Coordinates of C-alpha atoms in Angstrom, one line a residue:
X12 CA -19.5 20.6 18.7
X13 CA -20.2 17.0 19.7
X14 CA -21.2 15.6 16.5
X15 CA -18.2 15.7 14.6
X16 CA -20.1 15.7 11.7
X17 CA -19.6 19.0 10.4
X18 CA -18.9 19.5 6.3
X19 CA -15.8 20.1 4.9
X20 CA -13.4 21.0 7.7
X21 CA -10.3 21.7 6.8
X22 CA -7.6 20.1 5.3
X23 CA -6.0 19.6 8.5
X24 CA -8.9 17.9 10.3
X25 CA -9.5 15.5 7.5
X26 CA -5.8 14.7 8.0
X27 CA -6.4 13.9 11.7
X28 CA -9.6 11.9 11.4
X29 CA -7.5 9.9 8.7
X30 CA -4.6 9.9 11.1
X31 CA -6.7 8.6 14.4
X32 CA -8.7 6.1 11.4
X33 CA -5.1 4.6 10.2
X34 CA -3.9 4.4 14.0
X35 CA -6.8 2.3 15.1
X36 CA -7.3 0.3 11.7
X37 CA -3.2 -0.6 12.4
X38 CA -3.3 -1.2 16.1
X39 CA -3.5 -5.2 15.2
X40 CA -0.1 -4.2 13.4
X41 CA 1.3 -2.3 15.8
X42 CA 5.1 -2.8 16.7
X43 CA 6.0 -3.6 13.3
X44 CA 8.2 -1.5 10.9
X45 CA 5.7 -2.3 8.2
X46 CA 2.6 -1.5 10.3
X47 CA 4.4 1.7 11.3
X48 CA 5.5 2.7 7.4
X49 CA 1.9 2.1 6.2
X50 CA 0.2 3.9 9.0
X51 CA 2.2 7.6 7.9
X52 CA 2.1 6.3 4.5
X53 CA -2.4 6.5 4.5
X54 CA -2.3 9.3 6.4
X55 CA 0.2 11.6 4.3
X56 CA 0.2 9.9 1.2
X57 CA 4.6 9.7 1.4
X58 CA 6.3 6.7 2.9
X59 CA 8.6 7.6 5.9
X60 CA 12.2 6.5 6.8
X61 CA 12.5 4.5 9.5
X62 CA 15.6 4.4 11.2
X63 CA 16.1 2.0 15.0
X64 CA 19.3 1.9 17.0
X65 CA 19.9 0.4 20.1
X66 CA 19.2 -2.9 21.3
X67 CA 16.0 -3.1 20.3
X68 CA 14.3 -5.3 18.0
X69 CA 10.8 -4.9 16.7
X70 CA 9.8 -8.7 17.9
X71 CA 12.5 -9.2 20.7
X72 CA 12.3 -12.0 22.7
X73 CA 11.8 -11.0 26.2
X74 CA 14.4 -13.2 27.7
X75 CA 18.1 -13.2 27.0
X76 CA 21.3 -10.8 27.2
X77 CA 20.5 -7.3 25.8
X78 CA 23.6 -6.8 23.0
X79 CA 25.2 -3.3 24.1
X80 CA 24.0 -0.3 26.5
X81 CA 22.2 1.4 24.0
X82 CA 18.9 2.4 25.1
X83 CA 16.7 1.3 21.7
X84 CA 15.4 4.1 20.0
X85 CA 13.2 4.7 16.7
X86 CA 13.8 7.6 14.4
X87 CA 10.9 8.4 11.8
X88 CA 11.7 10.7 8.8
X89 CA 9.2 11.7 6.7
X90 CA 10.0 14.3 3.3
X91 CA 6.7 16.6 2.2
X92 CA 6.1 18.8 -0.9
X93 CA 4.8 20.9 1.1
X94 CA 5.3 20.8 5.0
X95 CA 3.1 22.7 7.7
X96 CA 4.1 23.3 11.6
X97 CA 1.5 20.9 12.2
X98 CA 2.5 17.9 10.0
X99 CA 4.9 17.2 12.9
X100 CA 2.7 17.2 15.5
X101 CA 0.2 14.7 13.3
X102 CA 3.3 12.3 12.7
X103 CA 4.7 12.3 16.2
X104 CA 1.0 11.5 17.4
X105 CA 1.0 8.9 14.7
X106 CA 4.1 7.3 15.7
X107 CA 3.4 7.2 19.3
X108 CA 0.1 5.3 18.3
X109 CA 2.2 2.8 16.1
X110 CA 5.5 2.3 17.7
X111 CA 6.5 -0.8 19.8
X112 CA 5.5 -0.1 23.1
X113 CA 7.6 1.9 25.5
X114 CA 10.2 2.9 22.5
X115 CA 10.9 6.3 22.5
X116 CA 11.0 7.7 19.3
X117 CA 11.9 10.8 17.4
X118 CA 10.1 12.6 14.3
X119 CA 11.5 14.7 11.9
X120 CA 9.8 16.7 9.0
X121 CA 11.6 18.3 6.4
X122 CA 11.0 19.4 2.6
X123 CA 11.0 16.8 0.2
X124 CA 14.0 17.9 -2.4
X125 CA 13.1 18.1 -5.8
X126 CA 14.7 14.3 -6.7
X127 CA 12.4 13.3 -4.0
X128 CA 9.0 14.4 -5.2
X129 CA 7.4 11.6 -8.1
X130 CA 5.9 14.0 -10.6
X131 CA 4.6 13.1 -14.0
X132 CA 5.3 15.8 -16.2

């Protein structure tokens, strides 16, 4: 349909309308490690690891020597109770909204281990 207004949908639509919400709501932010953290953190409720190497900063300056030959690259990370197929296409797509411009980037899903999931029991 063309409304986008039907009810309920499932669980996997309401995490892509959050997901396109958080990317647009953080496109001020985008670039920075924080904006990028708090942009998977809305949208799957678990904050991410985010891991950069290269010569890449987040704000680097546009002149002056690049340190190295490493192309930059960023590295997202994100640990779910639960993870479906999908949840790695949402946080790739959410991490290309959010990353510094031009960066490539690589996702990863994986099951959070038991240490890792916050529980009060």
């Amino acid at each position: 349909g063309t409304g986008g207004a039907t009810a309920g949908g499932s669980e996997g639509e309401r995490r892509l309308r959050a997901a396109v919400a958080a990317a647009t709501y953080l496109h001020r932010v985008r670039g920075t490690r924080r904006g990028l953290s708090e942009a998977v953190r809305l949208v799957f409720g678990v904050t991410p690891q985010i891991t950069e190497s290269g010569a890449a900063e987040w704000h680097a300056r546009p002149l002056g020597p690049v340190p190295g030959d490493h192309r930059p690259h960023l590295h997202v990370s994100l640990a779910l109770p639960d993870p479906a197929p999908a949840d790695a296409y949402r946080l790739d797509a959410l991490v290309a909204a959010a990353r510094p411009a031009h960066m490539p980037y690589t996702v990863k899903v994986t099951a959070a281990t038991a240490a890792e999931r916050t529980t009060d029991r």
